[in-house]
Amino acid sequence: MAEHTSLEPHSNDLEAHRSAYEGFIKGAVALSLISALVLVALVSFRFGQTLSVVTGFLGLIIGTIAVLIDFRMGSRWFLSLGILVIFGLITAINVS
């Protein structure tokens, strides 16, 4: 059996839980943004009229870099969302 030498509660537990929760939320948002970028790229690959493959891959690469920058900086994901909207608009123009 494990032997417990201290009866006082751990003071760092709340901080560790909070940092784990914030890391989980950041990872979930980053994964969602990358999934949205892949979805827009797939639409570009399938329905794009001109340079669809180039547009799709450039959007994926630039979008993934933007997500990584926002992830590392801890910002409010404005850069990633902006790139996603611009990529979606370019794809929508190319599809129509």
JSON list of C-alpha atoms in Angstrom, two decimals:
[
{"chain": "A", "resi": 1, "resn": "MET", "atom": "CA", "xyz": [0.00, 0.00, 0.00]},
{"chain": "A", "resi": 2, "resn": "ALA", "atom": "CA", "xyz": [1.07, 3.55, -0.62]},
{"chain": "A", "resi": 3, "resn": "GLU", "atom": "CA", "xyz": [2.13, 5.51, 2.38]},
{"chain": "A", "resi": 4, "resn": "HIS", "atom": "CA", "xyz": [1.10, 9.16, 2.62]},
{"chain": "A", "resi": 5, "resn": "THR", "atom": "CA", "xyz": [3.46, 11.30, 4.63]},
{"chain": "A", "resi": 6, "resn": "SER", "atom": "CA", "xyz": [1.66, 14.61, 4.33]},
{"chain": "A", "resi": 7, "resn": "LEU", "atom": "CA", "xyz": [-1.95, 15.39, 5.16]},
{"chain": "A", "resi": 8, "resn": "GLU", "atom": "CA", "xyz": [-2.05, 18.94, 3.83]},
{"chain": "A", "resi": 9, "resn": "PRO", "atom": "CA", "xyz": [-3.67, 19.43, 0.41]},
{"chain": "A", "resi": 10, "resn": "HIS", "atom": "CA", "xyz": [-1.50, 20.15, -2.59]},
{"chain": "A", "resi": 11, "resn": "SER", "atom": "CA", "xyz": [-1.49, 23.85, -3.34]},
{"chain": "A", "resi": 12, "resn": "ASN", "atom": "CA", "xyz": [-0.39, 23.48, -6.97]},
{"chain": "A", "resi": 13, "resn": "ASP", "atom": "CA", "xyz": [-3.16, 21.12, -8.05]},
{"chain": "A", "resi": 14, "resn": "LEU", "atom": "CA", "xyz": [-5.56, 23.87, -9.10]},
{"chain": "A", "resi": 15, "resn": "GLU", "atom": "CA", "xyz": [-2.89, 25.62, -11.14]},
{"chain": "A", "resi": 16, "resn": "ALA", "atom": "CA", "xyz": [-1.90, 22.36, -12.84]},
{"chain": "A", "resi": 17, "resn": "HIS", "atom": "CA", "xyz": [-5.53, 21.60, -13.70]},
{"chain": "A", "resi": 18, "resn": "ARG", "atom": "CA", "xyz": [-6.05, 25.09, -15.05]},
{"chain": "A", "resi": 19, "resn": "SER", "atom": "CA", "xyz": [-2.98, 24.95, -17.28]},
{"chain": "A", "resi": 20, "resn": "ALA", "atom": "CA", "xyz": [-3.98, 21.50, -18.56]},
{"chain": "A", "resi": 21, "resn": "TYR", "atom": "CA", "xyz": [-7.49, 22.76, -19.33]},
{"chain": "A", "resi": 22, "resn": "GLU", "atom": "CA", "xyz": [-6.16, 25.83, -21.16]},
{"chain": "A", "resi": 23, "resn": "GLY", "atom": "CA", "xyz": [-3.79, 23.64, -23.17]},
{"chain": "A", "resi": 24, "resn": "PHE", "atom": "CA", "xyz": [-6.65, 21.33, -24.11]},
{"chain": "A", "resi": 25, "resn": "ILE", "atom": "CA", "xyz": [-8.80, 24.25, -25.26]},
{"chain": "A", "resi": 26, "resn": "LYS", "atom": "CA", "xyz": [-5.95, 25.72, -27.30]},
{"chain": "A", "resi": 27, "resn": "GLY", "atom": "CA", "xyz": [-5.32, 22.36, -28.94]},
{"chain": "A", "resi": 28, "resn": "ALA", "atom": "CA", "xyz": [-9.00, 21.84, -29.70]},
{"chain": "A", "resi": 29, "resn": "VAL", "atom": "CA", "xyz": [-9.29, 25.28, -31.31]},
{"chain": "A", "resi": 30, "resn": "ALA", "atom": "CA", "xyz": [-6.14, 24.71, -33.36]},
{"chain": "A", "resi": 31, "resn": "LEU", "atom": "CA", "xyz": [-7.39, 21.30, -34.53]},
{"chain": "A", "resi": 32, "resn": "SER", "atom": "CA", "xyz": [-10.76, 22.79, -35.47]},
{"chain": "A", "resi": 33, "resn": "LEU", "atom": "CA", "xyz": [-9.14, 25.57, -37.50]},
{"chain": "A", "resi": 34, "resn": "ILE", "atom": "CA", "xyz": [-6.88, 23.13, -39.32]},
{"chain": "A", "resi": 35, "resn": "SER", "atom": "CA", "xyz": [-9.88, 20.90, -40.05]},
{"chain": "A", "resi": 36, "resn": "ALA", "atom": "CA", "xyz": [-11.74, 23.89, -41.51]},
{"chain": "A", "resi": 37, "resn": "LEU", "atom": "CA", "xyz": [-8.70, 24.72, -43.65]},
{"chain": "A", "resi": 38, "resn": "VAL", "atom": "CA", "xyz": [-8.58, 21.15, -44.95]},
{"chain": "A", "resi": 39, "resn": "LEU", "atom": "CA", "xyz": [-12.30, 21.29, -45.75]},
{"chain": "A", "resi": 40, "resn": "VAL", "atom": "CA", "xyz": [-11.91, 24.49, -47.76]},
{"chain": "A", "resi": 41, "resn": "ALA", "atom": "CA", "xyz": [-8.86, 23.04, -49.53]},
{"chain": "A", "resi": 42, "resn": "LEU", "atom": "CA", "xyz": [-10.81, 19.91, -50.48]},
{"chain": "A", "resi": 43, "resn": "VAL", "atom": "CA", "xyz": [-13.55, 22.10, -51.98]},
{"chain": "A", "resi": 44, "resn": "SER", "atom": "CA", "xyz": [-10.86, 23.99, -53.88]},
{"chain": "A", "resi": 45, "resn": "PHE", "atom": "CA", "xyz": [-9.30, 20.76, -55.16]},
{"chain": "A", "resi": 46, "resn": "ARG", "atom": "CA", "xyz": [-12.58, 19.33, -56.39]},
{"chain": "A", "resi": 47, "resn": "PHE", "atom": "CA", "xyz": [-14.55, 22.30, -57.69]},
{"chain": "A", "resi": 48, "resn": "GLY", "atom": "CA", "xyz": [-11.93, 24.93, -58.49]},
{"chain": "A", "resi": 49, "resn": "GLN", "atom": "CA", "xyz": [-11.73, 26.21, -62.07]},
{"chain": "A", "resi": 50, "resn": "THR", "atom": "CA", "xyz": [-8.20, 27.55, -62.48]},
{"chain": "A", "resi": 51, "resn": "LEU", "atom": "CA", "xyz": [-5.09, 26.66, -60.47]},
{"chain": "A", "resi": 52, "resn": "SER", "atom": "CA", "xyz": [-7.19, 24.75, -57.95]},
{"chain": "A", "resi": 53, "resn": "VAL", "atom": "CA", "xyz": [-4.34, 22.52, -56.75]},
{"chain": "A", "resi": 54, "resn": "VAL", "atom": "CA", "xyz": [-1.95, 25.44, -56.28]},
{"chain": "A", "resi": 55, "resn": "THR", "atom": "CA", "xyz": [-4.62, 27.48, -54.49]},
{"chain": "A", "resi": 56, "resn": "GLY", "atom": "CA", "xyz": [-5.53, 24.56, -52.24]},
{"chain": "A", "resi": 57, "resn": "PHE", "atom": "CA", "xyz": [-1.98, 23.76, -51.20]},
{"chain": "A", "resi": 58, "resn": "LEU", "atom": "CA", "xyz": [-1.02, 27.41, -50.69]},
{"chain": "A", "resi": 59, "resn": "GLY", "atom": "CA", "xyz": [-4.09, 27.91, -48.53]},
{"chain": "A", "resi": 60, "resn": "LEU", "atom": "CA", "xyz": [-3.23, 24.84, -46.47]},
{"chain": "A", "resi": 61, "resn": "ILE", "atom": "CA", "xyz": [0.39, 25.84, -45.98]},
{"chain": "A", "resi": 62, "resn": "ILE", "atom": "CA", "xyz": [-0.28, 29.49, -45.17]},
{"chain": "A", "resi": 63, "resn": "GLY", "atom": "CA", "xyz": [-3.24, 28.59, -42.94]},
{"chain": "A", "resi": 64, "resn": "THR", "atom": "CA", "xyz": [-1.27, 25.99, -41.00]},
{"chain": "A", "resi": 65, "resn": "ILE", "atom": "CA", "xyz": [1.56, 28.46, -40.44]},
{"chain": "A", "resi": 66, "resn": "ALA", "atom": "CA", "xyz": [-0.97, 31.03, -39.19]},
{"chain": "A", "resi": 67, "resn": "VAL", "atom": "CA", "xyz": [-2.51, 28.47, -36.80]},
{"chain": "A", "resi": 68, "resn": "LEU", "atom": "CA", "xyz": [0.94, 27.59, -35.45]},
{"chain": "A", "resi": 69, "resn": "ILE", "atom": "CA", "xyz": [1.80, 31.27, -34.97]},
{"chain": "A", "resi": 70, "resn": "ASP", "atom": "CA", "xyz": [-1.45, 31.89, -33.09]},
{"chain": "A", "resi": 71, "resn": "PHE", "atom": "CA", "xyz": [-0.95, 28.73, -31.04]},
{"chain": "A", "resi": 72, "resn": "ARG", "atom": "CA", "xyz": [2.54, 29.73, -29.95]},
{"chain": "A", "resi": 73, "resn": "MET", "atom": "CA", "xyz": [1.66, 33.37, -29.27]},
{"chain": "A", "resi": 74, "resn": "GLY", "atom": "CA", "xyz": [-1.47, 32.56, -27.29]},
{"chain": "A", "resi": 75, "resn": "SER", "atom": "CA", "xyz": [-3.44, 35.19, -29.14]},
{"chain": "A", "resi": 76, "resn": "ARG", "atom": "CA", "xyz": [-7.16, 35.29, -29.86]},
{"chain": "A", "resi": 77, "resn": "TRP", "atom": "CA", "xyz": [-6.85, 33.39, -33.17]},
{"chain": "A", "resi": 78, "resn": "PHE", "atom": "CA", "xyz": [-7.46, 36.51, -35.30]},
{"chain": "A", "resi": 79, "resn": "LEU", "atom": "CA", "xyz": [-4.70, 35.73, -37.78]},
{"chain": "A", "resi": 80, "resn": "SER", "atom": "CA", "xyz": [-5.88, 32.16, -38.32]},
{"chain": "A", "resi": 81, "resn": "LEU", "atom": "CA", "xyz": [-9.52, 33.16, -38.68]},
{"chain": "A", "resi": 82, "resn": "GLY", "atom": "CA", "xyz": [-8.59, 35.93, -41.10]},
{"chain": "A", "resi": 83, "resn": "ILE", "atom": "CA", "xyz": [-6.58, 33.55, -43.27]},
{"chain": "A", "resi": 84, "resn": "LEU", "atom": "CA", "xyz": [-9.45, 31.03, -43.18]},
{"chain": "A", "resi": 85, "resn": "VAL", "atom": "CA", "xyz": [-11.98, 33.66, -44.30]},
{"chain": "A", "resi": 86, "resn": "ILE", "atom": "CA", "xyz": [-9.70, 34.92, -47.08]},
{"chain": "A", "resi": 87, "resn": "PHE", "atom": "CA", "xyz": [-8.98, 31.36, -48.23]},
{"chain": "A", "resi": 88, "resn": "GLY", "atom": "CA", "xyz": [-12.70, 30.58, -48.21]},
{"chain": "A", "resi": 89, "resn": "LEU", "atom": "CA", "xyz": [-13.51, 33.70, -50.24]},
{"chain": "A", "resi": 90, "resn": "ILE", "atom": "CA", "xyz": [-10.80, 32.94, -52.80]},
{"chain": "A", "resi": 91, "resn": "THR", "atom": "CA", "xyz": [-12.09, 29.39, -53.09]},
{"chain": "A", "resi": 92, "resn": "ALA", "atom": "CA", "xyz": [-15.69, 30.60, -53.45]},
{"chain": "A", "resi": 93, "resn": "ILE", "atom": "CA", "xyz": [-14.68, 33.01, -56.22]},
{"chain": "A", "resi": 94, "resn": "ASN", "atom": "CA", "xyz": [-12.68, 30.26, -57.95]},
{"chain": "A", "resi": 95, "resn": "VAL", "atom": "CA", "xyz": [-15.57, 27.78, -57.73]},
{"chain": "A", "resi": 96, "resn": "SER", "atom": "CA", "xyz": [-18.24, 30.10, -59.15]}
]
